Amino acid sequence: MIELGQLYILIRYILIDFAISMIVTLSLNFELGIAAIAQFGRVLAVEIGAYVAGGLTGRILAYTIPELRQYSGAEYSNHLINFKLVDTINRTLLEHNALLSIGILILTLALAAIIGGIVGWLTSYPAIRLKEAYLGITLLAFGDVVMLIAQNYDPIVGATQGVSVPDPFRWARPYSFEAALIIALILAGLTFIFFEMLVRSPFGRALKAMRDDEVAAKVYGKDIVKLRTYALIIGSAFAAMAGAYYTMYIGSCKAFTYTRLTWTFWPWAFMMLGGTGNNVGIAVGVLIFVIVRTIIINYKTYLEPFVPFDPIWLEPMFVGVVIILLSVFRPQGLIPEKPAFTIKKRRIRSIIEIMRKQAS
Amino acid sequence: MQPKGTVGRSEYILETKNLVKRFGGLVAVNNVNIKIKRQTVTMLMGPNGAGKTTFVNTCTGVLKPDGGRVIFDGKDITGWPPHKIYASGFVRTFQIPEPFKSLTVLENILVAMKNPGESPLRAPWKRSWVKHEEENLKRAFSILMRVGLDKYWDWEAYKLGGGQLKMLEVARALAVGAKLIALDEPIGGVDPVYANDILSYVRRLKDDLKLTFLLIEHRIDIALPFADYVYVMDRGKVIAEGTPDEVANNPKVIEIYIG
Amino acid sequence: MIEPSLVYKALAYSSNIALMAAGITMIYMSTETFNFAHASKVSWGMYFVYTFYNFFGGHPYIYVPVAAILTGLIGVAMYLTFNRYLLKRGAGMITLMMSTLGADLILLALLNILADYLSRVHKLYSRQIRMEIYDFTVAGIPFSTLIALIIVVTLTASIHLFLTKTKFGIAMRATIENPNLAGILGINPELVYLTSWFIGGALAGLGGALLVFIMAGYPVIGQYLIVTMFAGSIVGGLYSIYGSLLGGFLVGLSEYLGIWWLSTLFGGKMLAYRQVIPLVAMVVALLFFPQGLGGIKWGKVAKVVRGERS
């Protein structure tokens, strides 16, 4: 029997994991499902966002405190002093100031979005020149290179030791987790609404036209280079925000957390399960995976005595099997893409009824 | 002052000067000089493989020319990318329909029309583009009614049959509001009565909206009466031109069609 | 001065990368599938040698061919269980690639389960396997280097003979170049795809099995090496087995010697950036020489070098 308290904790984990994975997967879906860009380097923008939260926000805050100012440069991420710096920041600035904390949170997300957007813009260089798998592997390489550098070069986010991240949820103690969860859900909801609005706009329609038939899209006035670039900028900006938020919520930033497996391939699997091109499907896909993942992680101790291995490996096995089954039997996912109209269908009907009456 | 590349307004909307397109050793378009008068239906005729589609592809930027110039509406558009050529008022259809498969029939038309909501900055603010979109919608639907696709407006394009896709191609081009529309075999495989209907609609549009059409056909029978002026291509070259009557009685033309 | 032992290791490493890259190209050429599962197959190659040696004894080298055959069979299993259906459906490159990623996750999970099993039940130190001590020297040259080089050379020669002299080899080339033609010629393209999945898989396992004698192995080593393998295959131009052998060899060599050189210049800290070299090689190749080594018009280059105008 599960206790109520345990269940609550479990649901909390599921929901926050859901919210963050949702933002990443929605951004991936926008680039791949709508704009047909082979984004095999989702982790790139996510880790950039994480490094903004881990390496930039703290430095800015350290700079505002006179006695910490001297540490706001490269030595900020030295692991011997970093935890003290961040602790001071947390205690003196953030702990008792909810407004400032929220402000810092928003500032970090905004910075992550801007820098993530710039990274997205940079990746448009290969995205315009390469196709399909070739582009995918190039973007994958970009993500790996950046992680490799961050993992080894101290002044970014403290290399293998990592850095602590200023805690923008501390003011809500003892409900910090709840605060982080609620804000994450709000962000995920806003992201969902935003991408739905884009998909149901002439812009989204142009992207889908480009996806369906590039030559025809060009002939009908679509600037492919611009459309691809916009899609990459928007997608990367949101992925970076998700990375930044995740980092702030777990309170530390270690470069090796941001692997291509967790932040590129997992979102791909979520998207494939839910339905590529369909935001509602994405939500369903993410939810299913997150529930299964949390259950495996939380109940592996029960299974442990019965098997001669760590049950955690059942998770990649499950994801792998799902990916193969989906690609063979249901490439469109659980909830396939449906036509998304720019104007409400009812409104279209009423307009065309009037036109038909006039004609007859 | 004239903008760069401007040659000046003439009575011709499209003029090609010694246009050349090669594929390896094959010269698909060989020094083609074609002039299209404003507000006419000009026909480009010729057997399969004559280079008609390659000519259109080269004019509309889908292919880069290997030589010669394309002057459209007083501007030298040689080698421009397709979307810029579209923006300057020149669109074309595809011989083998290239619909946006996952979009509905209605959206296939709407996507071809200009809308400020295509800018990513304005896209999230529906109010900034919805009026425009509703105007587009009315125009698009009247065209759909005209070509007989209105019943299928909310079908995804991949569900349509071959003839319907042909009509979708034509409808999409008509919706743009372009000055010159190149129709690449718009009535191929369409039944003759319907084909006549479509072509007379094209002629009416030409007069009502002051449009110019370039009509590409390989058959000599149905389309010829609808043209004001005809060019005949064979193996990459223009071999004859003139009014429909002149061309129909030109021995060279008869020869390629028999031979 | 560079130590001879380092040169030997570099040669062995590059040869093994060349084998793996050739495997990727083999599968890509015939089925247009970028095979992510190559990563785990390499790791499996290592663990096959390790496991069999621990269970059955003898000399570990005798299990190298066994490992190659078994990973080849994994390739066959991948073809038969899903790749075949996707090819029939005409699935796009992205779907093909994604499905192999699914297979990679399964193989990775299974390998970790094996490693857990070996350590928990058989008390083996299986999370990091070290078999360098079983390597020996022949005429002063480490066997790991010798055998890797011999295999690469023999492979180059035998692939050439196989593709140009044997009936099936010629059929295979025809199928790869034009699947419709193969049908007309009475060749079963499925057999060709099956064979390339077998050979491709076997090359991955072979590379892994030989690699275990020069470096430590762990379950995710393939996921680290896959970038270098892809780089080799892409630098080789993706459409030529010889290109991939050469590309893999060059990428491996520049990675090994390049990082050695950088670390003598800037200190040992540079060693951590080792992977950057193949990544950069790959991106540069993709963006600037998309046809790879085979696609560069060497005649033209020679003319430019000689100062003539093309």
Tab-separated table of C-alpha atoms in Angstrom, chain A residues 10-360:
chain	number	residue	atom	x	y	z
A	10	LEU	CA	5.535	10.947	-6.520
A	11	ILE	CA	2.942	13.131	-8.214
A	12	ARG	CA	5.023	16.224	-7.528
A	13	TYR	CA	8.001	14.652	-9.282
A	14	ILE	CA	5.887	13.502	-12.173
A	15	LEU	CA	4.379	16.939	-12.647
A	16	ILE	CA	7.601	18.929	-12.585
A	17	ASP	CA	9.335	16.437	-14.853
A	18	PHE	CA	6.288	16.640	-17.110
A	19	ALA	CA	6.360	20.437	-17.218
A	20	ILE	CA	10.040	20.738	-18.120
A	21	SER	CA	10.072	17.835	-20.590
A	22	MET	CA	6.961	19.306	-22.131
A	23	ILE	CA	8.651	22.624	-22.934
A	24	VAL	CA	11.646	20.863	-24.466
A	25	THR	CA	9.503	18.461	-26.471
A	26	LEU	CA	7.162	21.197	-27.694
A	27	SER	CA	10.172	23.143	-28.925
A	28	LEU	CA	11.518	20.041	-30.646
A	29	ASN	CA	8.152	19.377	-32.221
A	30	PHE	CA	8.004	22.926	-33.527
A	31	GLU	CA	11.341	22.506	-35.272
A	32	LEU	CA	10.938	18.924	-36.424
A	33	GLY	CA	7.214	18.239	-36.567
A	34	ILE	CA	6.184	21.582	-38.030
A	35	ALA	CA	9.282	22.915	-39.800
A	36	ALA	CA	10.869	19.549	-40.717
A	37	ILE	CA	14.327	20.414	-39.384
A	38	ALA	CA	16.198	17.270	-38.311
A	39	GLN	CA	16.939	18.572	-34.820
A	40	PHE	CA	19.210	15.895	-33.395
A	41	GLY	CA	20.921	18.479	-31.247
A	42	ARG	CA	18.123	19.581	-28.942
A	43	VAL	CA	20.534	19.280	-26.033
A	44	LEU	CA	22.585	22.178	-27.409
A	45	ALA	CA	20.026	24.874	-26.634
A	46	VAL	CA	19.009	23.162	-23.382
A	47	GLU	CA	22.572	23.124	-22.074
A	48	ILE	CA	23.153	26.701	-23.181
A	49	GLY	CA	20.134	27.702	-21.094
A	50	ALA	CA	21.470	25.683	-18.195
A	51	TYR	CA	24.846	27.398	-18.401
A	52	VAL	CA	23.132	30.783	-18.436
A	53	ALA	CA	21.343	29.918	-15.199
A	54	GLY	CA	24.423	28.256	-13.700
A	55	GLY	CA	27.142	30.561	-14.919
A	56	LEU	CA	25.630	33.934	-15.741
A	57	THR	CA	22.851	34.728	-13.263
A	58	GLY	CA	25.064	33.948	-10.285
A	59	ARG	CA	27.844	36.143	-11.648
A	60	ILE	CA	25.436	39.027	-12.164
A	61	LEU	CA	24.151	38.664	-8.607
A	62	ALA	CA	27.661	38.317	-7.181
A	63	TYR	CA	28.586	41.527	-8.973
A	64	THR	CA	25.760	43.427	-7.254
A	65	ILE	CA	27.051	42.492	-3.791
A	66	PRO	CA	30.148	44.641	-3.134
A	67	GLU	CA	32.044	42.088	-1.055
A	68	LEU	CA	31.464	39.379	-3.674
A	69	ARG	CA	32.215	41.550	-6.658
A	70	GLN	CA	35.826	40.384	-6.936
A	71	TYR	CA	34.580	36.805	-7.413
A	72	SER	CA	32.178	37.522	-10.226
A	73	GLY	CA	34.745	36.724	-12.901
A	74	ALA	CA	36.310	33.414	-13.857
A	75	GLU	CA	36.828	32.341	-10.240
A	76	TYR	CA	33.075	32.394	-9.638
A	77	SER	CA	32.805	28.822	-10.859
A	78	ASN	CA	35.725	27.543	-8.804
A	79	HIS	CA	34.062	24.826	-6.777
A	80	LEU	CA	36.007	25.710	-3.639
A	81	ILE	CA	34.385	29.123	-3.376
A	82	ASN	CA	31.306	28.787	-5.538
A	83	PHE	CA	29.103	27.119	-2.958
A	84	LYS	CA	29.953	29.848	-0.447
A	85	LEU	CA	29.193	32.576	-2.974
A	86	VAL	CA	25.862	31.091	-3.921
A	87	ASP	CA	25.005	30.495	-0.297
A	88	THR	CA	25.692	34.161	0.473
A	89	ILE	CA	23.614	35.240	-2.508
A	90	ASN	CA	20.775	33.013	-1.413
A	91	ARG	CA	20.846	34.228	2.170
A	92	THR	CA	21.421	37.923	1.642
A	93	LEU	CA	19.457	38.557	-1.544
A	94	LEU	CA	16.928	35.892	-2.304
A	95	GLU	CA	15.767	34.207	0.872
A	96	HIS	CA	13.555	36.999	2.160
A	97	ASN	CA	12.725	38.775	-1.040
A	98	ALA	CA	10.069	37.006	-3.051
A	99	LEU	CA	9.758	39.828	-5.539
A	100	LEU	CA	13.484	39.935	-6.265
A	101	SER	CA	13.568	36.139	-6.508
A	102	ILE	CA	10.816	36.123	-9.094
A	103	GLY	CA	12.555	38.967	-10.882
A	104	ILE	CA	15.787	36.970	-10.989
A	105	LEU	CA	13.870	33.954	-12.254
A	106	ILE	CA	12.337	35.968	-15.066
A	107	LEU	CA	15.641	37.657	-15.867
A	108	THR	CA	17.386	34.283	-16.090
A	109	LEU	CA	14.705	32.849	-18.329
A	110	ALA	CA	14.838	35.931	-20.540
A	111	LEU	CA	18.628	35.764	-20.814
A	112	ALA	CA	18.433	32.056	-21.555
A	113	ALA	CA	15.834	32.685	-24.251
A	114	ILE	CA	17.921	35.410	-25.873
A	115	ILE	CA	21.182	33.472	-25.809
A	116	GLY	CA	19.372	30.270	-26.801
A	117	GLY	CA	17.807	32.175	-29.695
A	118	ILE	CA	21.233	33.354	-30.801
A	119	VAL	CA	22.487	29.767	-30.688
A	120	GLY	CA	19.455	28.738	-32.755
A	121	TRP	CA	20.320	31.435	-35.243
A	122	LEU	CA	23.909	30.136	-35.441
A	123	THR	CA	22.707	26.606	-36.110
A	124	SER	CA	20.779	27.887	-39.106
A	125	TYR	CA	24.104	27.978	-40.957
A	126	PRO	CA	24.203	24.179	-41.350
A	127	ALA	CA	20.402	23.923	-41.317
A	128	ILE	CA	20.165	25.844	-44.566
A	129	ARG	CA	22.896	23.870	-46.256
A	130	LEU	CA	22.311	20.307	-45.150
A	131	LYS	CA	19.390	17.925	-45.316
A	132	GLU	CA	17.835	15.287	-43.130
A	133	ALA	CA	20.263	12.891	-41.457
A	134	TYR	CA	23.325	14.944	-42.447
A	135	LEU	CA	21.935	17.957	-40.661
A	136	GLY	CA	20.865	15.786	-37.745
A	137	ILE	CA	24.369	14.475	-37.209
A	138	THR	CA	25.891	17.934	-37.522
A	139	LEU	CA	23.558	19.351	-34.877
A	140	LEU	CA	24.261	16.342	-32.689
A	141	ALA	CA	27.969	17.102	-33.017
A	142	PHE	CA	27.426	20.750	-31.999
A	143	GLY	CA	25.624	19.634	-28.840
A	144	ASP	CA	28.405	17.214	-27.954
A	145	VAL	CA	31.186	19.734	-28.527
A	146	VAL	CA	29.580	22.334	-26.277
A	147	MET	CA	29.017	19.788	-23.517
A	148	LEU	CA	32.585	18.572	-23.830
A	149	ILE	CA	33.946	22.078	-23.457
A	150	ALA	CA	31.705	22.965	-20.520
A	151	GLN	CA	32.606	19.718	-18.858
A	152	ASN	CA	36.311	20.458	-18.981
A	153	TYR	CA	36.709	24.206	-18.923
A	154	ASP	CA	36.280	25.455	-15.342
A	155	PRO	CA	35.349	29.107	-15.957
A	156	ILE	CA	31.979	28.238	-17.547
A	157	VAL	CA	30.135	26.162	-14.975
A	158	GLY	CA	32.928	24.613	-12.937
A	159	ALA	CA	33.599	21.669	-15.274
A	160	THR	CA	33.124	18.266	-13.604
A	161	GLN	CA	32.598	19.783	-10.161
A	162	GLY	CA	29.719	21.886	-11.382
A	163	VAL	CA	28.364	25.013	-9.718
A	164	SER	CA	25.528	25.769	-7.347
A	165	VAL	CA	22.731	27.863	-8.750
A	166	PRO	CA	21.089	30.785	-6.948
A	167	ASP	CA	17.783	29.516	-5.640
A	168	PRO	CA	14.851	31.664	-6.764
A	169	PHE	CA	12.353	29.513	-4.869
A	170	ARG	CA	13.862	29.764	-1.389
A	171	TRP	CA	11.502	32.531	-0.241
A	172	ALA	CA	8.635	30.034	-0.391
A	173	ARG	CA	10.139	27.695	2.198
A	174	PRO	CA	8.942	25.169	3.268
A	175	TYR	CA	6.952	25.126	0.043
A	176	SER	CA	9.875	25.790	-2.328
A	177	PHE	CA	9.180	22.660	-4.289
A	178	GLU	CA	5.530	23.566	-4.679
A	179	ALA	CA	6.471	27.048	-5.833
A	180	ALA	CA	8.888	25.594	-8.405
A	181	LEU	CA	6.233	23.154	-9.521
A	182	ILE	CA	3.472	25.705	-9.935
A	183	ILE	CA	5.689	28.107	-11.864
A	184	ALA	CA	6.923	25.230	-14.052
A	185	LEU	CA	3.361	24.220	-14.842
A	186	ILE	CA	2.435	27.805	-15.669
A	187	LEU	CA	5.461	28.073	-17.971
A	188	ALA	CA	4.637	24.777	-19.667
A	189	GLY	CA	1.034	25.929	-20.118
A	190	LEU	CA	2.122	29.242	-21.604
A	191	THR	CA	4.561	27.454	-23.911
A	192	PHE	CA	1.803	25.152	-25.060
A	193	ILE	CA	-0.521	28.083	-25.763
A	194	PHE	CA	2.239	29.972	-27.547
A	195	PHE	CA	3.120	27.094	-29.867
A	196	GLU	CA	-0.559	26.406	-30.508
A	197	MET	CA	-0.989	30.047	-31.517
A	198	LEU	CA	1.991	29.813	-33.831
A	199	VAL	CA	0.780	26.594	-35.423
A	200	ARG	CA	-2.635	28.173	-35.950
A	201	SER	CA	-1.235	31.279	-37.596
A	202	PRO	CA	-0.229	32.029	-41.159
A	203	PHE	CA	3.376	31.687	-39.992
A	204	GLY	CA	2.819	28.146	-38.742
A	205	ARG	CA	0.951	27.326	-41.916
A	206	ALA	CA	3.885	28.554	-43.996
A	207	LEU	CA	6.214	26.301	-41.997
A	208	LYS	CA	3.942	23.341	-42.624
A	209	ALA	CA	3.836	24.188	-46.321
A	210	MET	CA	7.639	24.174	-46.348
A	211	ARG	CA	7.596	20.808	-44.597
A	212	ASP	CA	5.126	19.294	-47.060
A	213	ASP	CA	6.703	20.547	-50.280
A	214	GLU	CA	9.721	22.778	-50.287
A	215	VAL	CA	9.722	23.622	-54.002
A	216	ALA	CA	6.048	24.569	-54.047
A	217	ALA	CA	6.517	26.606	-50.881
A	218	LYS	CA	9.316	28.584	-52.552
A	219	VAL	CA	7.262	29.197	-55.671
A	220	TYR	CA	4.411	30.420	-53.488
A	221	GLY	CA	6.565	33.037	-51.886
A	222	LYS	CA	8.014	31.334	-48.841
A	223	ASP	CA	11.567	32.309	-48.032
A	224	ILE	CA	12.861	28.921	-46.891
A	225	VAL	CA	16.062	30.309	-45.408
A	226	LYS	CA	14.143	32.769	-43.230
A	227	LEU	CA	11.473	30.281	-42.190
A	228	ARG	CA	14.059	27.715	-41.103
A	229	THR	CA	16.013	30.343	-39.220
A	230	TYR	CA	12.905	31.628	-37.401
A	231	ALA	CA	11.879	28.103	-36.441
A	232	LEU	CA	15.348	27.379	-35.059
A	233	ILE	CA	15.492	30.651	-33.124
A	234	ILE	CA	12.067	30.158	-31.557
A	235	GLY	CA	12.580	26.474	-30.782
A	236	SER	CA	16.035	27.003	-29.327
A	237	ALA	CA	14.886	29.940	-27.203
A	238	PHE	CA	12.236	27.781	-25.540
A	239	ALA	CA	14.565	24.814	-25.117
A	240	ALA	CA	17.093	27.115	-23.466
A	241	MET	CA	14.429	28.411	-21.064
A	242	ALA	CA	13.599	24.837	-20.128
A	243	GLY	CA	17.282	24.120	-19.512
A	244	ALA	CA	17.639	27.218	-17.360
A	245	TYR	CA	14.523	26.402	-15.366
A	246	TYR	CA	15.584	22.812	-14.790
A	247	THR	CA	18.955	23.994	-13.510
A	248	MET	CA	17.401	26.492	-11.109
A	249	TYR	CA	14.971	23.909	-9.838
A	250	ILE	CA	17.593	21.247	-9.098
A	251	GLY	CA	19.860	23.936	-7.657
A	252	SER	CA	23.092	22.872	-9.296
A	253	CYS	CA	24.546	22.845	-12.765
A	254	LYS	CA	26.874	20.081	-13.860
A	255	ALA	CA	27.789	19.914	-17.525
A	256	PHE	CA	27.496	16.132	-17.751
A	257	THR	CA	23.815	16.291	-16.794
A	258	TYR	CA	23.120	17.515	-20.293
A	259	THR	CA	23.658	14.439	-22.419
A	260	ARG	CA	22.229	13.846	-25.844
A	261	LEU	CA	20.428	10.827	-24.464
A	262	THR	CA	18.379	12.754	-21.902
A	263	TRP	CA	17.818	16.019	-23.735
A	264	THR	CA	17.701	15.020	-27.392
A	265	PHE	CA	16.744	11.384	-27.725
A	266	TRP	CA	14.255	11.277	-24.848
A	267	PRO	CA	12.266	14.256	-26.207
A	268	TRP	CA	12.341	12.560	-29.615
A	269	ALA	CA	10.793	9.469	-28.096
A	270	PHE	CA	8.138	11.558	-26.281
A	271	MET	CA	7.299	13.283	-29.533
A	272	MET	CA	7.145	10.090	-31.565
A	273	LEU	CA	4.843	8.482	-29.022
A	274	GLY	CA	2.452	11.409	-28.757
A	275	GLY	CA	2.277	12.314	-32.408
A	276	THR	CA	4.753	14.375	-34.407
A	277	GLY	CA	3.299	17.718	-35.414
A	278	ASN	CA	0.549	17.699	-32.807
A	279	ASN	CA	0.989	19.687	-29.598
A	280	VAL	CA	-1.801	17.844	-27.774
A	281	GLY	CA	-0.163	14.569	-28.741
A	282	ILE	CA	3.124	15.871	-27.354
A	283	ALA	CA	1.488	16.492	-23.978
A	284	VAL	CA	0.109	12.948	-23.919
A	285	GLY	CA	3.417	11.407	-25.015
A	286	VAL	CA	5.409	13.307	-22.400
A	287	LEU	CA	2.954	12.411	-19.655
A	288	ILE	CA	3.019	8.690	-20.436
A	289	PHE	CA	6.799	8.547	-20.555
A	290	VAL	CA	7.276	10.621	-17.448
A	291	ILE	CA	4.887	8.444	-15.444
A	292	VAL	CA	6.613	5.257	-16.561
A	293	ARG	CA	10.026	6.747	-15.885
A	294	THR	CA	9.110	7.931	-12.398
A	295	ILE	CA	7.549	4.596	-11.557
A	296	ILE	CA	10.660	2.702	-12.665
A	297	ILE	CA	12.952	5.013	-10.716
A	298	ASN	CA	10.818	4.945	-7.575
A	299	TYR	CA	9.960	1.284	-7.472
A	300	LYS	CA	13.225	-0.157	-8.659
A	301	THR	CA	14.108	-0.980	-5.049
A	302	TYR	CA	11.163	-3.391	-4.909
A	303	LEU	CA	12.367	-5.221	-7.978
A	304	GLU	CA	16.037	-5.141	-7.055
A	305	PRO	CA	16.092	-8.321	-4.880
A	306	PHE	CA	14.542	-10.421	-7.616
A	307	VAL	CA	16.829	-9.607	-10.525
A	308	PRO	CA	20.624	-9.741	-10.766
A	309	PHE	CA	20.840	-6.250	-12.250
A	310	ASP	CA	19.884	-2.662	-11.596
A	311	PRO	CA	16.238	-2.257	-12.698
A	312	ILE	CA	17.047	1.275	-13.858
A	313	TRP	CA	18.097	-0.313	-17.164
A	314	LEU	CA	14.507	-1.214	-17.816
A	315	GLU	CA	13.930	2.440	-18.654
A	316	PRO	CA	16.143	2.692	-21.775
A	317	MET	CA	14.905	-0.750	-22.745
A	318	PHE	CA	11.312	0.451	-22.511
A	319	VAL	CA	12.057	3.620	-24.484
A	320	GLY	CA	13.938	1.629	-27.133
A	321	VAL	CA	11.122	-0.850	-27.584
A	322	VAL	CA	8.564	1.955	-27.791
A	323	ILE	CA	10.619	3.809	-30.423
A	324	ILE	CA	10.919	0.705	-32.613
A	325	LEU	CA	7.283	-0.308	-32.242
A	326	LEU	CA	6.170	3.226	-33.076
A	327	SER	CA	8.364	3.582	-36.136
A	328	VAL	CA	7.138	0.257	-37.500
A	329	PHE	CA	3.474	0.240	-36.532
A	330	ARG	CA	2.414	3.786	-35.809
A	331	PRO	CA	4.753	6.407	-37.250
A	332	GLN	CA	2.081	9.077	-36.803
A	333	GLY	CA	2.005	8.533	-33.011
A	334	LEU	CA	-0.902	8.059	-30.626
A	335	ILE	CA	-2.684	11.252	-31.620
A	336	PRO	CA	-1.914	12.030	-35.266
A	337	GLU	CA	-1.683	15.590	-36.508
A	338	LYS	CA	-4.978	17.155	-37.541
A	339	PRO	CA	-5.527	20.195	-39.724
A	340	ALA	CA	-5.158	23.339	-37.610
A	341	PHE	CA	-7.190	26.256	-38.919
A	342	THR	CA	-6.160	29.855	-38.476
A	343	ILE	CA	-9.781	30.918	-38.010
A	344	LYS	CA	-12.232	28.883	-35.945
A	345	LYS	CA	-13.932	26.293	-38.081
A	346	ARG	CA	-17.364	27.537	-37.039
A	347	ARG	CA	-16.487	31.032	-38.215
A	348	ILE	CA	-15.235	29.659	-41.554
A	349	ARG	CA	-18.501	27.738	-41.956
A	350	SER	CA	-20.612	30.806	-41.360
A	351	ILE	CA	-18.573	32.843	-43.856
A	352	ILE	CA	-18.867	30.229	-46.568
A	353	GLU	CA	-22.584	29.715	-45.912
A	354	ILE	CA	-23.172	33.372	-46.659
A	355	MET	CA	-21.036	33.087	-49.809
A	356	ARG	CA	-22.902	30.025	-51.014
A	357	LYS	CA	-26.273	31.766	-50.514
A	358	GLN	CA	-25.070	34.790	-52.450
A	359	ALA	CA	-23.880	32.568	-55.284
A	360	SER	CA	-27.137	30.670	-55.708
